[in-house]
Amino acid sequence: MHNIESRVKKYDCNRKVGEGLVIYWMQRDQRVQDNWALIYASQLADKLGKELIVVFNIVPDFLQATWRQYAFMLRGIKKVSESLAEYNIPFKLFMGDPGKTIPYFAGSVKASVIVSDFNPLHISRFWKKEVQDKIEIPLYTVDAHNIVPAWVTSEKEEFAAYTIRPKIHKLIPEYLGEFPQLQEREASIYTSDIVDVEKTKDFLNIDFSVDEVNWLKPGEDEALLVLDKFISEKIVKYDDLRNDPVQNYTSNLSPYLHFGQISAQRIVLEVERRVHSQELKDKFIEELVVRRELADNYCLYNKNYDNFNGLRDWAKTTLNDVRNDKREHIYSTDEFEFAQTHDPLWNAAQIEMVKKGKMHGYMRMYWAKKILEWTKCPEDAIKIAIYLNDKYELDGRDPNGYTGVMWSVGGIHDRAWASRPVFGKIRYMNYNGCKRKFDVKTYINKQGVL
Ligand code: FAD
């Protein structure tokens, strides 16, 4: 079993611990169960003999998030606050700039330490730096998202799945243990804030026209139900049918993973406990653990994870070589957004994302590669794909999304293929390839119109 300290980054070792409570500033891992950051904060509070409080800060806008994603998150956060109450852990909800609200609160309660969870994206690192610069107590970061903490797996940007896979597999036995039980605490002198989802609307400066979806319910309990359904009904066909967007045998866990409403470690523990076929387990763990943790590695170590400069030299060279190739179609962002291309299959994928908030994984590759084919340069393709992905996908604004776009458009973690116009040596996908994999007509008809 691993030492929990290896999950913790302590940048401010020399700072003096304050006198007051321990704050867990929850960001990416929005759950009470199976949360290493909360467990660590709770153990630290015990060690210091202090109270523990959990705080969450809402910002008025976040990347391209709309009401669809905010509502999913806030309804999950409401459940977090209720669930924390069962452990006598008070919860505070702030609205504003975390660079101001968190230091202000820490100062007002003379906090001893702030513990937070790990997110490799720029925005989260920027907030942490702002907080760190304004407080005088330590701020610790706990990787509660990856099974093996990102910095333990590797200290550098990994080249591809085949370079990170052996590192992860070597460390998994050490890290894949059962979680310690979260302990009920003594009654607190602090009162909890009530999370009123509707009331937060006045504060938000986002697009409310992209509405909530009702086929997937937010929250930790719901995430476990979706996991249970996947293990009992779908995983047997995961290997055969996961690339068929008509059958849809994937888990649908990505929105829960994105908002941290379920732990990847819990998913693997359950799969290990309930699935007997090693082959099936391996297939699923390759996606859930290797590919997902590779995406965190990419965003952690490549500061250009969301733009052309983040591509490998071979990919930049080949895309520059074909930069002036004639494109058969060039579409504007609006034409893409409103599913107005000449290709009914592409339009159907876009409609699936706009209406459902989750495009099937196989279609995401085709969708992004066609954006490369139908824009005037790869820079535009990356920008448009990220804009649409982040705006409509429930699981968008995630390392997986940036890596997925950079894989499709710029060959990140992929190899060079035979050269062709517009794509250069970037892997190509076409309509006929999809026709060979699944019933394209049924998929198109299923999505309807915008
Ligand atoms: P399952 O097949 O059930 O997989 C289980 C879990 O494994 C997923 O939830 C996810 O966490 C992980 N996983 C699966 N495939 C990948 C992959 N290729 N890379 C990394 N992790 C993976 N994923 C997101 O979470 N958010 C995004 O915004 C996102 N955007 C993408 C954009 C493009 C252009 C591409 C090509 C891929 C993108 N992906 C994204 C990765 C992948 O398509 C989704 O994770 C997957 O479709 C989610 O559905 P699921 O949970 O049913 O998948």
Coordinates of N, CA and C in Angstrom, one line a residue, residues 314-315 317-328 366 369-370 372-374 378 408-409 415-433 436:
W314 N 7.6 16.6 -35.6 CA 7.3 15.9 -36.9 C 5.9 16.3 -37.3
A315 N 5.0 16.5 -36.4 CA 3.6 16.9 -36.7 C 3.5 18.3 -37.2
T317 N 6.0 19.9 -38.7 CA 6.6 20.0 -40.0 C 5.6 19.5 -41.1
T318 N 5.0 18.3 -40.8 CA 4.1 17.8 -41.8 C 2.9 18.7 -42.0
L319 N 2.4 19.3 -41.0 CA 1.2 20.1 -41.2 C 1.6 21.4 -41.8
N320 N 2.8 21.9 -41.6 CA 3.3 23.1 -42.3 C 3.5 22.8 -43.8
D321 N 4.0 21.6 -44.1 CA 4.2 21.2 -45.5 C 2.9 21.2 -46.3
V322 N 1.8 20.9 -45.7 CA 0.5 20.8 -46.4 C -0.4 22.1 -46.1
R323 N 0.2 23.0 -45.5 CA -0.6 24.2 -45.1 C -1.3 24.9 -46.2
N324 N -0.7 24.9 -47.4 CA -1.3 25.6 -48.5 C -2.1 24.7 -49.4
D325 N -2.3 23.4 -49.1 CA -3.0 22.5 -49.9 C -4.5 23.0 -50.1
K326 N -5.0 22.8 -51.2 CA -6.4 23.2 -51.4 C -7.4 22.4 -50.6
R327 N -8.3 23.0 -49.9 CA -9.3 22.3 -49.2 C -10.6 22.2 -50.0
E328 N -11.2 21.1 -50.1 CA -12.5 21.0 -50.9 C -13.6 21.8 -50.3
Y366 N -13.6 11.1 -35.7 CA -14.0 11.5 -37.0 C -14.3 13.0 -37.1
K369 N -11.2 15.2 -36.9 CA -10.3 15.1 -38.1 C -11.0 15.8 -39.3
K370 N -12.3 15.8 -39.4 CA -12.9 16.5 -40.5 C -12.8 18.0 -40.3
L372 N -10.2 19.4 -39.2 CA -8.9 19.7 -39.8 C -9.0 19.8 -41.3
E373 N -9.8 18.9 -41.9 CA -9.9 18.8 -43.3 C -10.6 20.0 -43.9
W374 N -11.5 20.6 -43.1 CA -12.4 21.7 -43.7 C -12.2 23.0 -43.1
P378 N -4.4 24.3 -39.5 CA -4.6 23.5 -38.3 C -4.8 24.3 -37.0
S408 N -6.3 14.1 -32.6 CA -7.0 14.0 -33.9 C -6.4 14.9 -34.9
V409 N -6.1 16.2 -34.5 CA -5.7 17.2 -35.4 C -4.2 17.2 -35.6
R415 N 1.5 8.1 -34.3 CA 2.7 8.0 -35.1 C 2.4 8.6 -36.4
A416 N 3.4 8.8 -37.3 CA 3.2 9.3 -38.6 C 2.7 8.3 -39.5
W417 N 1.7 8.7 -40.4 CA 1.1 7.7 -41.4 C 1.6 8.2 -42.8
A418 N 1.1 7.4 -43.8 CA 1.4 7.8 -45.2 C 0.9 9.2 -45.4
S419 N 1.7 10.0 -46.1 CA 1.3 11.4 -46.3 C 0.2 11.6 -47.4
R420 N -0.7 12.6 -47.1 CA -1.8 12.8 -48.0 C -2.1 14.3 -47.9
P421 N -2.9 14.9 -48.9 CA -3.2 16.3 -48.9 C -3.9 16.7 -47.6
V422 N -3.6 17.9 -47.2 CA -4.3 18.6 -46.1 C -3.8 18.0 -44.7
F423 N -3.8 16.7 -44.6 CA -3.4 16.0 -43.4 C -1.9 15.8 -43.2
G424 N -1.2 15.8 -44.3 CA 0.2 15.4 -44.2 C 0.3 14.0 -43.7
K425 N 1.1 13.8 -42.6 CA 1.3 12.4 -42.1 C 0.4 12.2 -40.9
I426 N -0.6 13.1 -40.6 CA -1.5 12.9 -39.5 C -2.5 11.8 -40.0
R427 N -2.9 10.9 -39.1 CA -3.8 9.8 -39.4 C -5.1 10.4 -40.0
Y428 N -5.6 9.7 -41.0 CA -6.8 10.2 -41.7 C -8.0 9.3 -41.4
M429 N -9.2 9.8 -41.4 CA -10.4 9.0 -41.2 C -11.4 9.4 -42.3
N430 N -12.1 8.5 -42.8 CA -13.2 8.9 -43.8 C -14.5 8.2 -43.6
Y431 N -15.5 8.7 -44.3 CA -16.8 8.2 -44.2 C -16.9 6.7 -44.5
N432 N -16.2 6.2 -45.5 CA -16.2 4.8 -45.9 C -15.7 3.9 -44.7
G433 N -14.7 4.4 -44.0 CA -14.1 3.7 -42.9 C -15.2 3.5 -41.8
R436 N -17.7 0.9 -42.7 CA -17.3 -0.5 -42.5 C -17.4 -0.9 -41.0

